Coordinates of C-alpha atoms and ligand atoms in Angstrom, one line a residue:
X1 CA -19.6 13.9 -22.0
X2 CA -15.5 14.0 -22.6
X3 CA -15.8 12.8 -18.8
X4 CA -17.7 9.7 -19.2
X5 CA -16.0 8.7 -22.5
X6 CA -12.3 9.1 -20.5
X7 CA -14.1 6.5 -17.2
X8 CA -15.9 3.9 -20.0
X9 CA -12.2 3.8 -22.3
X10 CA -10.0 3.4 -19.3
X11 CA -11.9 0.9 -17.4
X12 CA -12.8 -1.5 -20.6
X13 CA -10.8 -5.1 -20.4
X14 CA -8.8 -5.4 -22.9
X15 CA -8.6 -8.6 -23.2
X16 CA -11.2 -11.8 -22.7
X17 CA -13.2 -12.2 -20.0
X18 CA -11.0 -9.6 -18.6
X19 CA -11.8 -7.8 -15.2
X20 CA -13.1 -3.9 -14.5
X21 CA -11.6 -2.7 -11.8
X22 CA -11.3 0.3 -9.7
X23 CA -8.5 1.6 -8.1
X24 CA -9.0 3.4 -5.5
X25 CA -6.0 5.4 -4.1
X26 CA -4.9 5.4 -7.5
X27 CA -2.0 8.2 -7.5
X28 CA -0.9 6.6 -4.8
X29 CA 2.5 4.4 -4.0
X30 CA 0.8 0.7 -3.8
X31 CA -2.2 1.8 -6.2
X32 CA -0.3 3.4 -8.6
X33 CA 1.9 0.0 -9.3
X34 CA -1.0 -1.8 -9.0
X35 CA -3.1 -0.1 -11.8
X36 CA -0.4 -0.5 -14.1
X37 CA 0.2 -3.7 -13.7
X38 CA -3.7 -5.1 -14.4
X39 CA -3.6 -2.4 -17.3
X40 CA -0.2 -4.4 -18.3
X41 CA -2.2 -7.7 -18.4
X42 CA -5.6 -6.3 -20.6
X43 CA -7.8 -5.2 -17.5
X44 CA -9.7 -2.5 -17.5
X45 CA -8.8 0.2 -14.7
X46 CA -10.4 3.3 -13.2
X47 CA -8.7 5.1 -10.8
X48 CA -9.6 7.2 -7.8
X49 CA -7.7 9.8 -5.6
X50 CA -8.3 13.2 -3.8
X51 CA -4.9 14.2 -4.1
X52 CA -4.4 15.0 -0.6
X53 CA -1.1 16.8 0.5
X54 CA -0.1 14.1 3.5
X55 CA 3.2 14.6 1.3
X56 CA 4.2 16.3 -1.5
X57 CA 1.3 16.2 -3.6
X58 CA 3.5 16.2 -7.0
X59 CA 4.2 13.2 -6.7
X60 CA 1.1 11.9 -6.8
X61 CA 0.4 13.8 -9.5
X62 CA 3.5 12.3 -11.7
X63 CA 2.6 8.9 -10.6
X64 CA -1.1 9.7 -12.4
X65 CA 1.1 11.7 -15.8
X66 CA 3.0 8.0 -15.7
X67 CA -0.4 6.2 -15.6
X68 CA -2.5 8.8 -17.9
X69 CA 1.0 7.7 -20.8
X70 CA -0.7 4.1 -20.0
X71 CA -4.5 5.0 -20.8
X72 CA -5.6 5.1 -17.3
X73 CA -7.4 7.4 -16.0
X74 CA -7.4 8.9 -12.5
X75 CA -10.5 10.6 -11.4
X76 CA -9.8 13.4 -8.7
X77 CA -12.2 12.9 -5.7
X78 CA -13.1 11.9 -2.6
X79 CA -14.0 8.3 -1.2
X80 CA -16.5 10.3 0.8
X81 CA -18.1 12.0 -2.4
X82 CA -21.7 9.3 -2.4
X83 CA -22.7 11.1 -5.9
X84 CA -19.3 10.6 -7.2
X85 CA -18.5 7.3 -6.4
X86 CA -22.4 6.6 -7.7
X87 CA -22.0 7.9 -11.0
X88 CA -19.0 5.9 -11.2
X89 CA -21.0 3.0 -10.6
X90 CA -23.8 4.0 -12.4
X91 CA -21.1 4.3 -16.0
X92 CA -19.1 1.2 -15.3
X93 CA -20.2 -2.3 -14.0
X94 CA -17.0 -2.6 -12.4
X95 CA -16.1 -6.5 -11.3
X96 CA -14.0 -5.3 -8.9
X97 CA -12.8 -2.4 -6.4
X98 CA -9.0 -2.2 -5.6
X99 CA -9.3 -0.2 -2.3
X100 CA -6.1 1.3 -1.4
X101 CA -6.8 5.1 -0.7
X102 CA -6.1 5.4 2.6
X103 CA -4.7 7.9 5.4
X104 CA -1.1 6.0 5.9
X105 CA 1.1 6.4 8.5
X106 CA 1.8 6.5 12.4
X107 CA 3.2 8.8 13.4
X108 CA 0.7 11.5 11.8
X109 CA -2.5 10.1 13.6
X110 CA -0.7 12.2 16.1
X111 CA -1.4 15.8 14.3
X112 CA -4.3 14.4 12.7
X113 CA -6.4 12.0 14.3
X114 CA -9.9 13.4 12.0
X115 CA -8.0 12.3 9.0
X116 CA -7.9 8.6 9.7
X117 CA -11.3 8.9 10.2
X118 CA -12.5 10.5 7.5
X119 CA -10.8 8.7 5.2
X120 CA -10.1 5.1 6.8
X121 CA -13.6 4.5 8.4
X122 CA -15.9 6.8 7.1
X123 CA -14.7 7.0 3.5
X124 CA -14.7 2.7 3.8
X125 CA -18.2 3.0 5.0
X126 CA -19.3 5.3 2.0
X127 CA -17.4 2.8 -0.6
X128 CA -18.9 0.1 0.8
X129 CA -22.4 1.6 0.7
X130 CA -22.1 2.4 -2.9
X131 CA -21.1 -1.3 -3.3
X132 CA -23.6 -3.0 -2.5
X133 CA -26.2 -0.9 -3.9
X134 CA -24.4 -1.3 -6.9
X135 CA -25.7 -4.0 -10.2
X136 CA -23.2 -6.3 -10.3
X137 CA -22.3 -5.6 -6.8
X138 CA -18.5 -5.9 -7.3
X139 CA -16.0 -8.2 -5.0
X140 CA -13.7 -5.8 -3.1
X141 CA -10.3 -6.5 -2.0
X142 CA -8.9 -3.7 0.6
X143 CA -5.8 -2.8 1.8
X144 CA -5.3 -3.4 5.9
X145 CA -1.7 -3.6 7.6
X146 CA 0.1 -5.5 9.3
X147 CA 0.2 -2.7 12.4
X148 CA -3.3 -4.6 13.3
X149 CA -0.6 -7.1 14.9
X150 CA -0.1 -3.9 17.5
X151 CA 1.8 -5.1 20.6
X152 CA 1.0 -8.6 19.7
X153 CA 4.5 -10.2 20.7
X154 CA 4.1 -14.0 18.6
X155 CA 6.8 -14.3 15.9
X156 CA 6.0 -14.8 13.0
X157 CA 2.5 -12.8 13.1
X158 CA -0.6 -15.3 11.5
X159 CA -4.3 -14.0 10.7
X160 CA -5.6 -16.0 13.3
X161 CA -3.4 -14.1 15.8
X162 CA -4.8 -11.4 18.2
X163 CA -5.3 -8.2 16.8
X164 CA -6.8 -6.3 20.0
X165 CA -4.1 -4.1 20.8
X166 CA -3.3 -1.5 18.4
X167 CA -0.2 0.9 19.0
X168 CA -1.6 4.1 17.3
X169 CA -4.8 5.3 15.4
X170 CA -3.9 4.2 12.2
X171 CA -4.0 0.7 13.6
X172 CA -6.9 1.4 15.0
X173 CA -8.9 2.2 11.8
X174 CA -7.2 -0.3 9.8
X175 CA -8.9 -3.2 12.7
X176 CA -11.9 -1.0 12.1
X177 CA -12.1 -1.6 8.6
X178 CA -11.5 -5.4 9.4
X179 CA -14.6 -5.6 11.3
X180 CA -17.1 -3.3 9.0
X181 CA -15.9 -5.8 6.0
X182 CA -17.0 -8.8 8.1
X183 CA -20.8 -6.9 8.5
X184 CA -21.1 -5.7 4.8
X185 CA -20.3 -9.3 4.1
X186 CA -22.4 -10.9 6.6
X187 CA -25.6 -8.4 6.2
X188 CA -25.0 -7.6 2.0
X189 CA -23.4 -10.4 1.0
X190 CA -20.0 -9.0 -0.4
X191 CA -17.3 -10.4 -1.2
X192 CA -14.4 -8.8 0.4
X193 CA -10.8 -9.9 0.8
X194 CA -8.5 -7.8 3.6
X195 CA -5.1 -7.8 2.8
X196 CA -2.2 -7.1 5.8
X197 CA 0.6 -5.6 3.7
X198 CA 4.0 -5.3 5.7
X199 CA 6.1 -2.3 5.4
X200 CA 5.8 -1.6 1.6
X201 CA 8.9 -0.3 -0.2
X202 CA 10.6 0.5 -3.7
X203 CA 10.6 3.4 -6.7
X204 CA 7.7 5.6 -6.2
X205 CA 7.7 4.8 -3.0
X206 CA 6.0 6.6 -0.1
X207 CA 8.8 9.9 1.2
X208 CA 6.8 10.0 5.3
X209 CA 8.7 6.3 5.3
X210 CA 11.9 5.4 6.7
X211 CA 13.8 4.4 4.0
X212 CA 12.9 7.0 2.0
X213 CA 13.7 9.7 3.8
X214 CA 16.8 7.8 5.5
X215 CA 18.3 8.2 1.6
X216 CA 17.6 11.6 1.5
X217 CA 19.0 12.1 4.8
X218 CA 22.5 10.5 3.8
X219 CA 22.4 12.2 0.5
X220 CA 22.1 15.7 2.0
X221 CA 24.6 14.8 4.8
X222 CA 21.7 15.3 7.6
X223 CA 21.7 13.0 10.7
X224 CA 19.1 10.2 10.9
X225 CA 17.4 8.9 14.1
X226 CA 17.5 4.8 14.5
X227 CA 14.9 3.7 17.3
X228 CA 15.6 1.2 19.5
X229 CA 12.8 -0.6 22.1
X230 CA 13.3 0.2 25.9
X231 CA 15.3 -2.9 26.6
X232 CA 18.0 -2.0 23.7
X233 CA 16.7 -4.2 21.1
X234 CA 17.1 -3.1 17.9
X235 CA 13.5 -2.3 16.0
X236 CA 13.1 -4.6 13.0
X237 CA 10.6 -4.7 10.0
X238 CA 9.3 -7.4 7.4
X239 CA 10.5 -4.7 4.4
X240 CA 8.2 -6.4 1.3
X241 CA 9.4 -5.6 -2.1
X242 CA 6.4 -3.4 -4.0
X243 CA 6.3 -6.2 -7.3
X244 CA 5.4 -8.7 -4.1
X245 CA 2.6 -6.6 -2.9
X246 CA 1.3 -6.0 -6.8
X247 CA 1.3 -9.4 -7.1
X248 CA -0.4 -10.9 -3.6
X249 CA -2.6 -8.4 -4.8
X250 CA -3.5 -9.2 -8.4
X251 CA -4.0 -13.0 -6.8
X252 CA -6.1 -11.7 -4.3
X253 CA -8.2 -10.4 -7.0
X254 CA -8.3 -13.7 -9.0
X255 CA -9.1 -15.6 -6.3
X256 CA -12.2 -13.6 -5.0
X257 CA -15.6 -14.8 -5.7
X258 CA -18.7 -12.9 -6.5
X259 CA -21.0 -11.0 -4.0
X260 CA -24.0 -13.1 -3.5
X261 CA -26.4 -9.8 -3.4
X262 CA -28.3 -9.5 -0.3
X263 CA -32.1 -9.8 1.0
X264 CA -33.9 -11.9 -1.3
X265 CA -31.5 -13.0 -3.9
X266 CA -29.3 -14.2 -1.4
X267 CA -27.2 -17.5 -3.0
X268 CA -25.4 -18.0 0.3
X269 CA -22.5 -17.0 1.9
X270 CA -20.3 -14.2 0.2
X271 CA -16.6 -14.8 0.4
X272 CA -14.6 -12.6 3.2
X273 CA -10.9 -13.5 3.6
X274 CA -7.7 -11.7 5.4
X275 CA -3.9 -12.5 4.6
X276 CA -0.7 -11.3 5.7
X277 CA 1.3 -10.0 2.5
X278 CA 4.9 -9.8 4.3
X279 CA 8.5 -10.7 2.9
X280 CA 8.7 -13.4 6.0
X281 CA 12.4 -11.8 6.7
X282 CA 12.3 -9.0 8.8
X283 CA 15.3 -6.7 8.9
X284 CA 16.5 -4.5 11.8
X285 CA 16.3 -0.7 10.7
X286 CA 20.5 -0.3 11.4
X287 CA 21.1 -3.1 8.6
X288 CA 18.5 -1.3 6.4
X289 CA 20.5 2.0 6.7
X290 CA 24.0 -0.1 6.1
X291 CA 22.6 -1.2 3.0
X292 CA 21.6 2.2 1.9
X293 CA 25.2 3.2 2.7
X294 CA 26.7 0.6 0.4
X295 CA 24.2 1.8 -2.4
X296 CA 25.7 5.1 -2.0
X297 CA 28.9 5.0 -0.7
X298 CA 28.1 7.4 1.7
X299 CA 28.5 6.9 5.8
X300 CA 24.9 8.0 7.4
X301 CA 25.3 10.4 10.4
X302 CA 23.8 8.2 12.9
X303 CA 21.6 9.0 16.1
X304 CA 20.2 6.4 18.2
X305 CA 17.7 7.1 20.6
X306 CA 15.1 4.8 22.6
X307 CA 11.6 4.3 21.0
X308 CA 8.8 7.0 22.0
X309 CA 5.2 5.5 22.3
X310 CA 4.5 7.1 19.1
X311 CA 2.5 4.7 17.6
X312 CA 5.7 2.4 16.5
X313 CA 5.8 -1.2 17.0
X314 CA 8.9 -3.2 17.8
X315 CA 8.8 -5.6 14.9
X316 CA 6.9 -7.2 12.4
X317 CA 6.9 -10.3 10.9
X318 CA 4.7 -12.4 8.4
X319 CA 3.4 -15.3 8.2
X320 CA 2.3 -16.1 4.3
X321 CA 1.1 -19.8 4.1
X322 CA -2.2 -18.8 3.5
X323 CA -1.9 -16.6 0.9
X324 CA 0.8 -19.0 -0.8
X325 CA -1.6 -22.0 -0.3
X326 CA -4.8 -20.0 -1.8
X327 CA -3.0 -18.1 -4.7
X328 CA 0.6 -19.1 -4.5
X329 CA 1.7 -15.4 -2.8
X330 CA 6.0 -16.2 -2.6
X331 CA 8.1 -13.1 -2.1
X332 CA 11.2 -12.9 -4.0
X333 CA 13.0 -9.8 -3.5
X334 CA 15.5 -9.4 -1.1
X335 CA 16.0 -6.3 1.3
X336 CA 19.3 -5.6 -1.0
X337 CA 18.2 -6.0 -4.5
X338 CA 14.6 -4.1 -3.4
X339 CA 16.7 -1.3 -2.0
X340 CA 19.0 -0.9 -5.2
X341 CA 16.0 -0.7 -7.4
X342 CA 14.4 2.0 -5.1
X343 CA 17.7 4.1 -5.4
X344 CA 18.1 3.9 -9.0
X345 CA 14.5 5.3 -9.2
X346 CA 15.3 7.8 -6.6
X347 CA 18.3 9.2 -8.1
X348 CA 17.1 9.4 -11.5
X349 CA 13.5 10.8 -10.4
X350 CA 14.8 13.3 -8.3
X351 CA 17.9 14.1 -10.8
X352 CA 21.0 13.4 -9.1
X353 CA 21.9 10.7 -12.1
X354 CA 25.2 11.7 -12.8
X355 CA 26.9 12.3 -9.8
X356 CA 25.5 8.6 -8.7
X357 CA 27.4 7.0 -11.9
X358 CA 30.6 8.6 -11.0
X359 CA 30.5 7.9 -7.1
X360 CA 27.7 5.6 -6.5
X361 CA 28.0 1.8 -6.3
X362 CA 25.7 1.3 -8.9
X363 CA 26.5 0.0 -12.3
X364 CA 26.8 2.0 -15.0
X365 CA 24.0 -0.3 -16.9
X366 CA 21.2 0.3 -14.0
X367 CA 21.7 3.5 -13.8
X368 CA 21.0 4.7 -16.9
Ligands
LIG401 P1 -0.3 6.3 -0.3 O1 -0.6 7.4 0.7 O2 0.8 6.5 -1.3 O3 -1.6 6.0 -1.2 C1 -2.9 6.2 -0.7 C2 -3.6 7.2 -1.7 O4 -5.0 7.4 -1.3 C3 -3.0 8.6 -1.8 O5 -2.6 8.9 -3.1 C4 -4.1 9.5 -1.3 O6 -4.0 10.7 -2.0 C5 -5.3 8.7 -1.5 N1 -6.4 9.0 -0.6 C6 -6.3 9.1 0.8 N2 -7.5 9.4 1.3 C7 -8.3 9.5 0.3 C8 -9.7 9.7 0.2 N3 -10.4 10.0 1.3 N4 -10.3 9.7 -1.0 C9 -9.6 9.5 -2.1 N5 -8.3 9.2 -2.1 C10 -7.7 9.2 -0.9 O7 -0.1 5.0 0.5 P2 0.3 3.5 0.1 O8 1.6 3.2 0.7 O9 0.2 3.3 -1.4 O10 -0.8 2.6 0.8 C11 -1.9 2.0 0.1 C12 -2.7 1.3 1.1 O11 -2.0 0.3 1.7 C13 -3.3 2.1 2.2 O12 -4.6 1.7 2.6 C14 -2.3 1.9 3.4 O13 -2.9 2.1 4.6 C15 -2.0 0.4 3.2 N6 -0.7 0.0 3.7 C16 0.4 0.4 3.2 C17 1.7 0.0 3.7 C18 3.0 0.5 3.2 O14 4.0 0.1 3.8 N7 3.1 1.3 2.2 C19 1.6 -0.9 4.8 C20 0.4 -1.4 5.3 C21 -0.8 -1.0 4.7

């Protein structure tokens, strides 16, 4: 079928020994960068996403016209969809899964607890599943977060740190995940590498996050609201630059071993690893919203309040000697630069280019 020819062309290598991989989460922020930039190199990609409307679904659905202009595909479904995800399987002998759909966000688990469920455990479970009944079993490397760090007060957060008190459901699931890896590698022999991304920025970026919607805030002239803890400190994150996380994650991938299969072809252990994928700089959120005032000359109405227990953590900070010493992870984007690149995008996608050229601080040359 038209179908199958579209999966087998996208998710050939293109170059030798090349990887297959699929994305899952595709049309997503961090999958849709992602996919491109294994495409970029000569892997084969298949992509994966349902599409959901947690925000504005035409976004996504750009992000997939900007991969579809790159020859890959994105197939619309469900990580809970067992036939699906088996005929997938069954088509492609993928090396290796990608897996970044996920329900994101904290604040949401509040409206929509079944959805982190669904899609954070459950849909894991079903992938997983699929996984290791499939020949070659691929190795999979999965997106957790750093909010597994919950109330955890060290500083810098490591892996070996405690991760037992998460701050919202999100969390939650994400720890979940952690453990179900551990018993699909222990019991079925996968391979599976957990990464701990830190507050993921830049252009086709994610609009439920802060800087995202802080721009669109200050653009419109609306006020935005700056937490700060109970004791007046000021709440601070480890922003990461998006070409960071593509490429912790690319190394991830070509650093992970095979599966070793399970029952009686087992070859011994299977591989299971977790890093921290941070920017090792965190940033208070006032200085994030002064820099997005220099990038567009425009003062942001501000409104300070004192942090609810909504699932928010004080800070965050990473920790990335492992994943420098086992695949040479180094972030090298600064909040600032990061931050100019996501506005250029933002401007320009959302079409406010020319009035940014005449009275935005951005050069004439980036803007266009
Ligand atoms: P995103 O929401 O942009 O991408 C996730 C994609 O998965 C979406 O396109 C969504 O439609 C899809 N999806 C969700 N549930 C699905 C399901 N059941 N079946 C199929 N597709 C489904 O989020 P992102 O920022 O790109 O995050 C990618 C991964 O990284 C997620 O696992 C997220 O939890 C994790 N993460 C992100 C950050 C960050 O700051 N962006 C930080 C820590 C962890």
């Amino acid at each position: 079928a038209a179908w199958e020819k579209q999966v087998r062309h996208s998710s050939t290598p293109r170059r030798a020994n090349g990887m297959s991989v699929l994305v899952t989460g595709a049309a997503g922020f961090v999958g849709s960068h992602c996919s491109l930039a294994l495409k970029k190199r000569g892997d084969g990609v298949l992509g994966l996403d349902n599409f959901n409307d947690y925000y504005d679904p035409s976004l996504k659905k750009d992000r997939q016209a900007l991969l579809a202009r790159h020859q890959i595909f994105v197939v619309d479904g469900d990580l809970n969809d067992g036939p699906l995800l088996s005929k997938l399987f069954d088509v492609v002998p993928f090396t290796h899964v990608l897996h970044l759909a996920a329900q994101a966000g904290v604040r949401y688990a509040m409206v929509n607890p079944q959805s982190y469920i669904r899609s954070n455990i459950a849909g894991f479970v079903n992938l997983l599943e699929i996984a290791k009944a499939a020949n070659p079993q691929p190795a999979i490397v999965w997106a957790s977060s750093s909010s597994v760090y919950g109330l955890n007060t060290e500083n810098p957060f490591s892996e070996h740190h405690r991760t037992d008190q998460p701050a919202s459901l999100y969390a939650a699931t994400k720890k979940a995940g952690e453990e179900i890896a551990h018993t699909y590698n222990h019991i079925y022999g996968l391979s599976l590498t957990g990464l701990r991304f830190f507050t993921v920025y830049g252009p086709w970026g994610r609009p439920d996050m802060a800087y995202f919607f802080f721009t669109k805030a200050i653009l419109q002239g609306k006020p935005i609201d700056i937490y700060q803890t109970q004791d007046d400190k000021e709440v601070a994150r480890d922003f990461t630059y998006i070409d960071d996380i593509v490429k912790g994650c690319l190394g991830s991938l070509d650093t992970s071993e095979k599966s070793t299969g399970s029952g009686g072809k087992k070859k011994g252990p299977a591989q299971l690893r977790v890093y921290n994928l941070g920017n090792t700089s965190p940033v208070p959120v006032g200085k994030l919203v002064s820099i997005l005032e220099t990038l567009l000359n425009t003062k942001a109405k501000k409104h300070v309040i004192k942090m609810p227990r909504n699932g928010d953590v004080p800070y965050t900070h990473a920790n990335v000697s492992q994943a420098y010493k086992d695949f040479g992870y180094k972030p090298t984007t600064d909040l600032s630069t990061g931050l100019r690149k996501f506005v250029k995008w933002y401007v320009s996608y959302y079409g406010i280019q020319p009035r940014v050229k005449r009275e935005f601080n951005l050069n004439p040359e980036e803007s266009a």
